[in-house]
Amino acid sequence: MAPRSDGRGAARWGLWAACALAAACHCAHARNAPYAGAVGPAPAPPADLPARVYLKTPAETFTHEWYVALRAGRLWIRPNVETTGRDEPWRLLAPDGFARHGKRALDGPPPALREISADGDNLAAVGEDGLVYYMKFSDNGWIDRWGLGPFGDPLYAAFPHRGLAMSHRGPLAAYYEDIDGNRHPISAGVTTLYALSGDGLTIGYADPWLPAHFARRICGPRRDRFVAAALSASASTLFVIDRAGDAFTRLADYDTLGENPVLGYTWERGVRGWDEDRSLPPEDWAPQPPVPGKVTARITILTTGAGNAARELRVEGADAAGMGGYWTKPLRAAAWRFVSTGAAVTGPFLANGADATVPAPRPDELLGPVRDRDLAGTLQRPRVPDGSAPSDLRVELRRFAPDCPPAFVRLSGGGGAGGAPASYEVPLYWRAPERDEAGRVTAADGVLLVPTRAAPPLPLAGLAKRMFGDAPRVPVKITLAPDGAVVLTGDAPGLWRRLRLVFH
């Protein structure tokens, strides 16, 4: 990442410089010597290594430059002939095909690996104990710690999980576009390792610059109720599918979600130009059109060029004649096409209606519990003079889920004489959540995005004026108390009273 060159960026220069220095230390201590026990000539490539890798699995994966395969604990690579044009034989990943890590004695046995994932310049290999080994193809350097070195820790993936997906938003992607289409360059690149939980309901992520855990979470489709059967990722774009064949995609990482303290963000929407503050909120999940044929949960997303849309989706399946291959389309295209590879389908097929023999999933296999809560609130500040608010006033926080902004602050009242009460809703967004050791959100930086196109209904106009002033954006601090209460505090611009709302 690079510091901004304007005045606002200068305030972040010190933090950026500290991160850069720490990264240099991190890289310096992260390289390990070859496995000392690897002597003698290299073995012949296993006979079952494929000529091409079309779909990513825990044992076979690819990047724009390399195919990678895991066989008997060793890592084999060959150039990606589809993109490089280099048709070379498989060889051991230099120097000996073994993953390396500072927690392992180099004169001891090599680690037992159970899965791999790769994207861009990155390769992750996961040991039987869940320890993540991570390297860069560009320098064959294995990372020893996650977090700002030299104080990081080893990263462990939990078992069981339904998927691990390495992502590198690097030079091939060139830039990303925020929700308003503003382009932001990629300098140092963004590495993210995503993890889909064993029940398919939680997507966590880790980043080499951050503490070594997957407690940071990304709200899943359908307000975090979507039960994903599989996960794939490339250049920070996630691809998930469920047992009914419904699929969604979303670009989301530490930077694009608004959590990086080095970068500039704004809730003021609009087109600003190259490398200005990043517009929030981040993009949401986008549903993908149904695949018109038999498919499995073996999915892959890959980067094809610059910008958010330069991604290709692939889903393993079969055509009408039963030939194995994959269905594919560009990220934002409306139609899928089938590519036959002649490979046997690993199965099983999903219940997307293309195979009448596949039973429909149970409802709980497609949708998890409702995460949203509707909470009753109390307006503690500003004080509301008698007669300036409806006598039947209600203040509520609706659709609140700590991992899934937005929620809505709702005012209602003024029904009088049997009439329906008036209502007024203000969206509440937040970013940079603070979490406890269990990953639960305890606080966040929020903003009330006061509607500007429609005035509050008359019975609530005076109250809304006192609460929000004339500003379209009211910053608030969101605190989640141990007893479950949600507290919003902040300064309503133009008001001398502090804003404080408490919801139970």
Coordinates of C-alpha atoms in Angstrom, one line a residue:
M1 CA 0.0 0.0 0.0
A2 CA 1.2 3.6 -0.6
P3 CA 0.6 6.7 1.5
R4 CA -1.6 9.4 0.1
S5 CA 0.1 12.5 -1.2
D6 CA -2.4 15.1 -0.1
G7 CA -2.7 16.8 3.3
R8 CA -5.0 14.2 4.8
G9 CA -2.6 11.4 3.8
A10 CA 0.3 13.2 5.6
A11 CA -1.4 12.4 8.9
R12 CA -1.2 8.7 8.1
W13 CA 2.5 8.8 6.9
G14 CA 3.9 7.9 10.3
L15 CA 1.7 4.8 10.5
W16 CA 2.5 3.8 6.9
A17 CA 6.2 4.2 7.5
A18 CA 6.0 2.1 10.6
C19 CA 4.2 -0.6 8.7
A20 CA 6.8 -0.5 5.9
L21 CA 9.6 -0.9 8.4
A22 CA 7.9 -3.7 10.1
A23 CA 7.2 -5.4 6.8
A24 CA 10.9 -5.2 6.0
C25 CA 11.7 -6.9 9.2
H26 CA 8.9 -9.4 8.6
C27 CA 10.3 -10.3 5.2
A28 CA 13.9 -10.5 6.5
H29 CA 13.1 -13.1 9.1
A30 CA 10.5 -15.0 7.2
R31 CA 12.9 -16.8 4.7
N32 CA 14.0 -20.2 5.8
A33 CA 16.8 -22.5 4.6
P34 CA 15.9 -25.6 2.5
Y35 CA 14.9 -28.7 4.3
A36 CA 18.2 -30.1 5.5
G37 CA 17.1 -33.7 5.1
A38 CA 16.4 -33.3 1.3
V39 CA 19.4 -34.9 -0.4
G40 CA 20.0 -36.9 -3.5
P41 CA 18.3 -36.6 -6.9
A42 CA 14.8 -35.2 -7.2
P43 CA 12.1 -37.9 -7.7
A44 CA 10.2 -38.3 -10.9
P45 CA 6.9 -36.5 -11.1
P46 CA 3.9 -38.6 -10.0
A47 CA 2.1 -40.3 -12.8
D48 CA -1.3 -38.8 -11.9
L49 CA -0.3 -35.1 -12.3
P50 CA -2.6 -33.6 -14.8
A51 CA -1.6 -31.9 -18.1
R52 CA -3.7 -28.9 -17.1
V53 CA -5.5 -27.7 -14.0
Y54 CA -8.9 -26.2 -14.8
L55 CA -10.5 -26.1 -11.4
K56 CA -9.0 -25.5 -7.9
T57 CA -9.2 -28.2 -5.3
P58 CA -7.4 -28.8 -2.0
A59 CA -4.9 -30.9 -3.9
E60 CA -4.6 -29.0 -7.2
T61 CA -4.7 -25.3 -7.8
F62 CA -3.3 -22.6 -10.2
T63 CA -2.4 -19.0 -10.6
H64 CA -2.0 -16.8 -13.7
E65 CA 1.6 -18.2 -14.0
W66 CA 1.6 -21.6 -12.3
Y67 CA -0.1 -24.9 -11.9
V68 CA 0.5 -26.4 -8.4
A69 CA -0.3 -29.9 -7.1
L70 CA 0.1 -31.6 -3.7
R71 CA 1.3 -35.2 -3.8
A72 CA 2.5 -37.2 -0.8
G73 CA 3.4 -34.0 1.1
R74 CA 5.4 -32.5 -1.7
L75 CA 4.5 -29.5 -3.9
W76 CA 4.9 -29.8 -7.6
I77 CA 4.6 -26.9 -10.1
R78 CA 4.6 -26.3 -13.8
P79 CA 3.8 -23.1 -15.9
N80 CA 0.2 -22.4 -16.6
V81 CA 0.3 -23.2 -20.3
E82 CA -3.1 -21.5 -20.9
T83 CA -1.7 -18.1 -19.9
T84 CA 2.0 -18.3 -20.3
G85 CA 2.2 -20.5 -23.4
R86 CA 5.1 -22.4 -21.7
D87 CA 4.5 -26.2 -22.0
E88 CA 7.1 -27.5 -19.5
P89 CA 7.1 -30.6 -17.3
W90 CA 6.1 -30.8 -13.7
R91 CA 9.0 -30.2 -11.2
L92 CA 9.3 -29.9 -7.5
L93 CA 8.8 -26.4 -6.0
A94 CA 12.4 -25.2 -5.4
P95 CA 14.4 -26.3 -3.6
D96 CA 12.9 -29.6 -2.5
G97 CA 9.1 -29.5 -2.8
F98 CA 8.6 -29.2 1.0
A99 CA 6.8 -26.3 2.8
R100 CA 9.0 -24.6 5.3
H101 CA 8.2 -22.6 8.5
G102 CA 10.2 -21.2 11.3
K103 CA 8.3 -23.3 13.9
R104 CA 9.6 -26.5 12.3
A105 CA 13.1 -27.8 12.9
L106 CA 14.8 -27.8 9.5
D107 CA 16.8 -31.0 10.3
G108 CA 13.6 -32.8 11.1
P109 CA 11.0 -34.5 9.0
P110 CA 9.1 -32.3 6.5
P111 CA 5.5 -31.3 7.4
A112 CA 2.5 -33.4 6.5
L113 CA 0.3 -31.3 4.3
R114 CA -3.4 -31.8 3.7
E115 CA -4.4 -28.9 1.3
I116 CA -3.2 -26.0 -0.8
S117 CA -4.5 -22.8 -2.3
A118 CA -3.0 -20.3 -4.6
D119 CA -3.7 -17.0 -6.4
G120 CA -1.6 -14.3 -7.9
D121 CA 1.9 -14.5 -6.4
N122 CA 0.7 -16.4 -3.3
L123 CA 0.7 -20.1 -2.3
A124 CA -0.7 -21.4 1.0
A125 CA -0.2 -24.9 2.2
V126 CA -2.0 -26.3 5.3
G127 CA -0.5 -28.9 7.6
E128 CA -2.4 -31.7 9.3
D129 CA -2.4 -29.7 12.5
G130 CA -3.9 -26.6 10.7
L131 CA -0.6 -24.7 10.5
V132 CA -0.6 -22.4 7.5
Y133 CA 2.6 -22.3 5.4
Y134 CA 2.6 -19.2 3.1
M135 CA 5.0 -18.2 0.3
K136 CA 5.6 -15.9 -2.6
F137 CA 6.3 -17.4 -6.0
S138 CA 8.3 -14.3 -7.0
D139 CA 11.1 -15.0 -4.4
N140 CA 10.3 -18.5 -3.2
G141 CA 10.2 -17.0 0.3
W142 CA 8.1 -18.6 3.0
I143 CA 6.5 -16.3 5.6
D144 CA 7.3 -17.2 9.2
R145 CA 4.7 -15.1 11.0
W146 CA 1.4 -13.4 10.4
G147 CA 1.1 -9.9 11.9
L148 CA 3.7 -7.1 11.9
G149 CA 7.1 -8.7 12.3
P150 CA 9.0 -9.5 14.2
F151 CA 6.1 -9.9 16.6
G152 CA 3.7 -12.0 14.6
D153 CA 2.5 -15.5 15.3
P154 CA 1.9 -18.7 13.3
L155 CA -1.5 -18.9 11.7
Y156 CA -3.7 -21.9 12.2
A157 CA -6.8 -22.9 10.2
A158 CA -9.6 -24.6 12.1
F159 CA -11.0 -28.0 11.2
P160 CA -13.4 -28.9 9.9
H161 CA -13.9 -26.2 7.3
R162 CA -15.6 -26.2 3.9
G163 CA -13.0 -24.2 2.2
L164 CA -9.8 -22.2 2.3
A165 CA -9.1 -19.7 -0.5
M166 CA -5.9 -17.8 -1.0
S167 CA -6.3 -14.4 -2.7
H168 CA -3.7 -11.9 -4.0
R169 CA -4.9 -8.6 -5.4
G170 CA -1.7 -7.7 -7.2
P171 CA -0.3 -6.3 -10.5
L172 CA -2.6 -8.3 -12.8
A173 CA -5.7 -6.7 -11.2
A174 CA -3.9 -3.3 -11.4
Y175 CA -6.6 -1.4 -9.5
Y176 CA -10.0 -1.8 -7.9
E177 CA -13.1 0.4 -8.2
D178 CA -15.1 1.5 -5.2
I179 CA -18.9 1.6 -5.1
D180 CA -18.8 4.9 -7.1
G181 CA -16.4 3.7 -9.7
N182 CA -13.4 5.6 -8.4
R183 CA -10.2 3.7 -9.2
H184 CA -7.6 3.0 -6.6
P185 CA -4.2 1.6 -7.5
I186 CA -2.6 -1.5 -6.2
S187 CA 1.0 -0.9 -5.1
A188 CA 2.2 -3.5 -2.6
G189 CA -0.7 -5.8 -3.3
V190 CA -3.3 -7.2 -0.9
T191 CA -3.0 -10.8 0.4
T192 CA -6.0 -12.4 2.0
L193 CA -6.7 -16.0 3.1
Y194 CA -10.4 -16.7 3.4
A195 CA -11.9 -19.5 5.5
L196 CA -15.4 -21.0 5.1
S197 CA -16.6 -22.6 8.4
G198 CA -17.5 -26.2 8.7
D199 CA -21.3 -25.4 8.7
G200 CA -20.9 -23.1 5.7
L201 CA -22.3 -20.1 7.6
T202 CA -19.2 -18.0 8.5
I203 CA -16.6 -16.5 6.2
G204 CA -13.5 -15.4 8.2
Y205 CA -10.3 -14.0 6.8
A206 CA -6.6 -13.5 7.7
D207 CA -4.1 -11.0 6.4
P208 CA -0.3 -11.2 6.8
W209 CA -0.3 -7.7 8.2
L210 CA -2.9 -8.5 10.9
P211 CA -2.9 -10.7 14.0
A212 CA -2.8 -14.4 13.2
H213 CA -6.4 -15.5 13.3
F214 CA -9.6 -15.7 11.2
A215 CA -11.8 -13.7 13.7
R216 CA -12.4 -11.0 11.1
R217 CA -15.6 -11.8 9.3
I218 CA -17.4 -11.0 6.1
C219 CA -21.2 -10.9 6.2
G220 CA -22.4 -13.6 3.9
P221 CA -25.2 -13.4 1.3
R222 CA -28.8 -13.1 2.4
R223 CA -27.9 -11.2 5.6
D224 CA -25.4 -13.9 6.7
R225 CA -28.0 -16.8 6.4
F226 CA -26.6 -18.3 3.2
V227 CA -25.2 -21.8 3.8
A228 CA -22.3 -22.1 1.4
A229 CA -21.2 -25.5 0.1
A230 CA -17.9 -24.1 -1.3
L231 CA -15.8 -21.0 -1.5
S232 CA -13.3 -19.8 -4.0
A233 CA -11.4 -16.4 -4.2
S234 CA -9.2 -14.4 -6.5
A235 CA -7.9 -10.8 -6.3
S236 CA -10.2 -10.3 -3.2
T237 CA -13.3 -11.4 -5.1
L238 CA -15.2 -14.2 -3.3
F239 CA -17.3 -16.8 -5.1
V240 CA -19.7 -19.0 -3.1
I241 CA -22.3 -21.6 -4.1
D242 CA -24.9 -23.6 -2.1
R243 CA -26.4 -27.1 -2.4
A244 CA -29.2 -25.7 -4.6
G245 CA -26.7 -24.2 -7.1
D246 CA -27.4 -20.6 -6.1
A247 CA -24.2 -18.6 -6.4
F248 CA -23.0 -15.1 -5.3
T249 CA -19.8 -13.0 -5.7
R250 CA -18.4 -10.1 -3.8
L251 CA -15.2 -8.1 -3.7
A252 CA -14.2 -7.7 0.0
D253 CA -10.9 -7.5 1.9
Y254 CA -9.4 -5.5 4.7
D255 CA -8.8 -2.5 2.4
T256 CA -12.1 -2.4 0.5
L257 CA -14.2 -3.0 3.6
G258 CA -12.9 0.3 5.1
E259 CA -10.8 -1.2 7.8
N260 CA -7.3 -0.1 6.9
P261 CA -6.2 2.9 9.1
V262 CA -3.5 3.9 6.5
L263 CA -6.1 4.5 3.8
G264 CA -8.5 7.4 3.3
Y265 CA -12.3 6.6 3.3
T266 CA -15.4 8.7 3.0
W267 CA -19.1 8.2 3.4
E268 CA -19.7 11.1 1.0
R269 CA -20.7 9.5 -2.3
G270 CA -19.5 10.7 -5.6
V271 CA -16.9 10.5 -8.4
R272 CA -13.6 11.9 -7.2
G273 CA -10.9 10.6 -9.6
W274 CA -7.8 8.5 -9.3
D275 CA -6.5 7.5 -5.9
E276 CA -8.7 9.8 -3.8
D277 CA -10.6 8.7 -0.7
R278 CA -12.4 5.4 -1.1
S279 CA -16.2 5.6 -1.1
L280 CA -18.1 3.7 1.5
P281 CA -20.1 1.5 1.9
P282 CA -18.3 -1.4 0.2
E283 CA -20.0 -3.3 -2.6
D284 CA -22.5 -6.0 -1.5
W285 CA -23.0 -9.6 -2.7
A286 CA -24.1 -10.0 -6.3
P287 CA -26.3 -13.0 -7.3
Q288 CA -25.0 -15.0 -10.3
P289 CA -27.4 -16.4 -12.9
P290 CA -28.3 -20.1 -12.6
V291 CA -26.1 -22.5 -14.5
P292 CA -28.3 -24.2 -17.2
G293 CA -26.9 -27.7 -16.6
K294 CA -25.6 -30.2 -14.1
V295 CA -23.0 -28.8 -11.7
T296 CA -21.1 -29.7 -8.5
A297 CA -19.8 -27.6 -5.7
R298 CA -16.3 -27.6 -7.2
I299 CA -16.0 -23.9 -8.0
T300 CA -13.2 -21.6 -9.1
I301 CA -12.8 -17.9 -9.7
L302 CA -9.7 -16.4 -11.5
T303 CA -8.4 -13.0 -12.4
T304 CA -8.2 -12.2 -16.1
G305 CA -7.1 -8.5 -16.1
A306 CA -7.5 -5.1 -14.5
G307 CA -10.4 -3.8 -12.5
N308 CA -13.3 -5.4 -10.6
A309 CA -15.0 -7.1 -13.5
A310 CA -12.0 -8.9 -14.9
R311 CA -12.8 -12.3 -13.3
E312 CA -13.8 -15.6 -14.7
L313 CA -16.1 -18.0 -12.9
R314 CA -15.9 -21.8 -13.4
V315 CA -18.2 -24.5 -12.0
E316 CA -17.5 -28.2 -12.5
G317 CA -20.3 -30.0 -14.3
A318 CA -21.5 -32.0 -17.3
D319 CA -23.2 -31.2 -20.6
A320 CA -26.4 -32.8 -21.9
A321 CA -24.4 -35.7 -23.2
G322 CA -22.8 -36.3 -19.8
M323 CA -19.4 -35.1 -20.8
G324 CA -17.3 -33.8 -17.9
G325 CA -15.9 -30.3 -17.9
Y326 CA -16.9 -26.9 -16.4
W327 CA -19.4 -24.2 -17.0
T328 CA -17.8 -20.7 -17.3
K329 CA -18.6 -17.1 -17.8
P330 CA -17.0 -13.6 -17.2
L331 CA -18.0 -12.3 -13.8
R332 CA -20.7 -9.9 -15.0
A333 CA -21.9 -11.8 -18.1
A334 CA -25.5 -13.1 -18.2
A335 CA -24.9 -16.5 -19.8
W336 CA -22.8 -19.5 -19.0
R337 CA -21.1 -21.7 -21.6
F338 CA -19.8 -25.3 -21.2
V339 CA -16.1 -26.3 -21.7
S340 CA -15.6 -30.0 -22.1
T341 CA -12.4 -31.4 -20.6
G342 CA -13.1 -35.1 -20.8
A343 CA -12.4 -35.3 -17.0
A344 CA -14.6 -37.4 -14.8
V345 CA -17.0 -35.3 -12.7
T346 CA -16.0 -35.6 -9.0
G347 CA -19.6 -34.9 -7.9
P348 CA -22.0 -35.1 -6.3
F349 CA -24.3 -33.0 -8.4
L350 CA -26.2 -30.1 -6.8
A351 CA -30.0 -29.8 -6.6
N352 CA -30.2 -26.9 -9.2
G353 CA -33.0 -28.6 -11.1
A354 CA -30.8 -30.0 -13.9
D355 CA -30.8 -33.5 -12.5
A356 CA -34.1 -34.9 -11.4
T357 CA -32.5 -37.6 -9.4
V358 CA -30.9 -35.2 -7.0
P359 CA -33.2 -34.6 -3.9
A360 CA -33.9 -31.1 -2.8
P361 CA -31.9 -29.9 0.2
R362 CA -33.7 -29.4 3.5
P363 CA -34.4 -25.8 4.3
D364 CA -31.8 -25.7 7.1
E365 CA -29.2 -26.8 4.5
L366 CA -29.7 -23.6 2.5
L367 CA -30.6 -21.0 5.2
G368 CA -29.1 -20.5 8.6
P369 CA -30.8 -18.8 11.6
V370 CA -31.8 -15.1 11.3
R371 CA -28.9 -13.0 12.5
D372 CA -30.8 -9.6 12.6
R373 CA -32.3 -8.3 15.8
D374 CA -34.9 -5.6 16.3
L375 CA -34.2 -3.6 19.5
A376 CA -36.3 -1.1 21.4
G377 CA -34.4 2.1 22.2
T378 CA -34.3 5.0 24.6
L379 CA -33.2 8.5 23.5
Q380 CA -31.1 9.7 26.4
R381 CA -29.6 12.8 24.6
P382 CA -30.5 15.3 23.3
R383 CA -33.2 16.1 25.8
V384 CA -36.5 16.6 24.1
P385 CA -38.6 19.4 25.4
D386 CA -42.3 18.6 26.2
G387 CA -44.4 18.8 23.2
S388 CA -41.6 18.7 20.7
A389 CA -42.0 14.9 20.1
P390 CA -45.1 12.7 19.7
S391 CA -46.4 11.4 23.0
D392 CA -46.4 7.9 21.5
L393 CA -42.8 8.1 20.3
R394 CA -40.9 4.9 19.7
V395 CA -37.2 4.6 19.0
E396 CA -36.0 1.3 17.5
L397 CA -32.9 -0.2 16.0
R398 CA -34.0 -2.5 13.3
R399 CA -32.2 -5.3 11.4
F400 CA -29.1 -5.1 13.6
A401 CA -26.4 -7.8 13.1
P402 CA -22.9 -6.9 14.3
D403 CA -21.2 -8.4 11.2
C404 CA -23.8 -7.1 8.6
P405 CA -24.3 -3.4 8.1
P406 CA -26.5 -1.6 7.6
A407 CA -29.1 -1.4 10.4
F408 CA -31.8 1.2 10.7
V409 CA -32.6 3.7 13.4
R410 CA -36.4 4.1 13.2
L411 CA -38.5 6.8 14.8
S412 CA -42.3 6.5 14.9
G413 CA -45.2 8.1 16.5
G414 CA -47.9 10.8 16.1
G415 CA -50.7 8.4 15.2
G416 CA -53.3 10.4 17.1
A417 CA -57.1 9.9 16.7
G418 CA -56.7 6.3 15.6
G419 CA -54.5 7.2 12.6
A420 CA -51.4 5.2 11.7
P421 CA -48.2 6.6 13.3
A422 CA -45.7 8.4 11.1
S423 CA -42.3 6.7 10.7
Y424 CA -38.7 7.8 9.7
E425 CA -35.8 5.5 9.2
V426 CA -32.1 6.5 9.1
P427 CA -29.6 3.9 7.8
L428 CA -26.7 3.1 10.2
Y429 CA -23.5 1.8 8.7
W430 CA -20.2 1.0 10.4
R431 CA -16.6 0.0 9.7
A432 CA -13.4 -1.0 11.5
P433 CA -15.2 -3.2 14.1
E434 CA -13.3 -4.1 17.3
R435 CA -13.6 -7.7 18.4
D436 CA -13.0 -9.8 21.5
E437 CA -10.9 -13.0 21.6
A438 CA -14.0 -15.0 20.4
G439 CA -14.4 -12.7 17.3
R440 CA -17.5 -11.0 18.6
V441 CA -17.9 -7.3 17.7
T442 CA -17.6 -5.1 20.8
A443 CA -17.4 -1.6 19.1
A444 CA -17.2 0.0 15.7
D445 CA -17.0 3.4 14.0
G446 CA -20.5 4.2 12.6
V447 CA -22.3 6.8 10.6
L448 CA -26.0 7.7 10.3
L449 CA -26.7 8.5 6.7
V450 CA -29.6 10.9 7.1
P451 CA -31.9 10.9 4.1
T452 CA -31.7 14.1 2.1
R453 CA -34.2 13.5 -0.6
A454 CA -37.3 13.4 1.6
A455 CA -38.0 15.4 4.7
P456 CA -39.1 13.7 7.9
P457 CA -42.9 13.5 8.3
L458 CA -44.3 16.5 10.2
P459 CA -44.9 14.8 13.6
L460 CA -41.2 13.8 13.7
A461 CA -39.6 16.7 12.0
G462 CA -38.7 18.6 15.1
L463 CA -37.3 15.6 16.8
A464 CA -35.2 14.6 13.8
K465 CA -33.8 18.1 13.6
R466 CA -32.7 17.9 17.3
M467 CA -31.2 14.5 16.8
F468 CA -29.4 14.8 13.5
G469 CA -29.1 18.6 12.7
D470 CA -28.8 19.5 9.1
A471 CA -25.9 17.2 8.2
P472 CA -26.5 14.3 5.9
R473 CA -23.9 12.2 7.8
V474 CA -23.7 12.0 11.6
P475 CA -20.7 10.0 12.9
V476 CA -21.4 7.8 15.9
K477 CA -19.5 5.3 18.0
I478 CA -21.3 2.0 18.3
T479 CA -20.7 0.0 21.5
L480 CA -22.0 -3.5 22.2
A481 CA -22.3 -3.9 26.0
P482 CA -21.8 -7.4 27.7
D483 CA -25.6 -7.5 28.5
G484 CA -26.5 -7.2 24.8
A485 CA -27.3 -3.5 24.8
V486 CA -26.3 -1.5 21.7
V487 CA -25.3 2.1 22.5
L488 CA -24.9 4.9 19.9
T489 CA -23.0 8.0 20.9
G490 CA -21.8 11.0 18.8
D491 CA -22.0 14.7 18.0
A492 CA -24.9 15.7 15.8
P493 CA -23.4 18.5 13.7
G494 CA -24.8 22.0 14.6
L495 CA -26.1 20.8 18.0
W496 CA -24.6 21.6 21.4
R497 CA -26.0 18.4 22.9
R498 CA -24.4 15.0 22.5
L499 CA -26.4 12.2 20.8
R500 CA -26.9 9.1 22.9
L501 CA -29.2 6.2 22.0
V502 CA -29.4 3.0 24.0
F503 CA -31.1 -0.1 22.6
H504 CA -32.1 -3.4 24.3

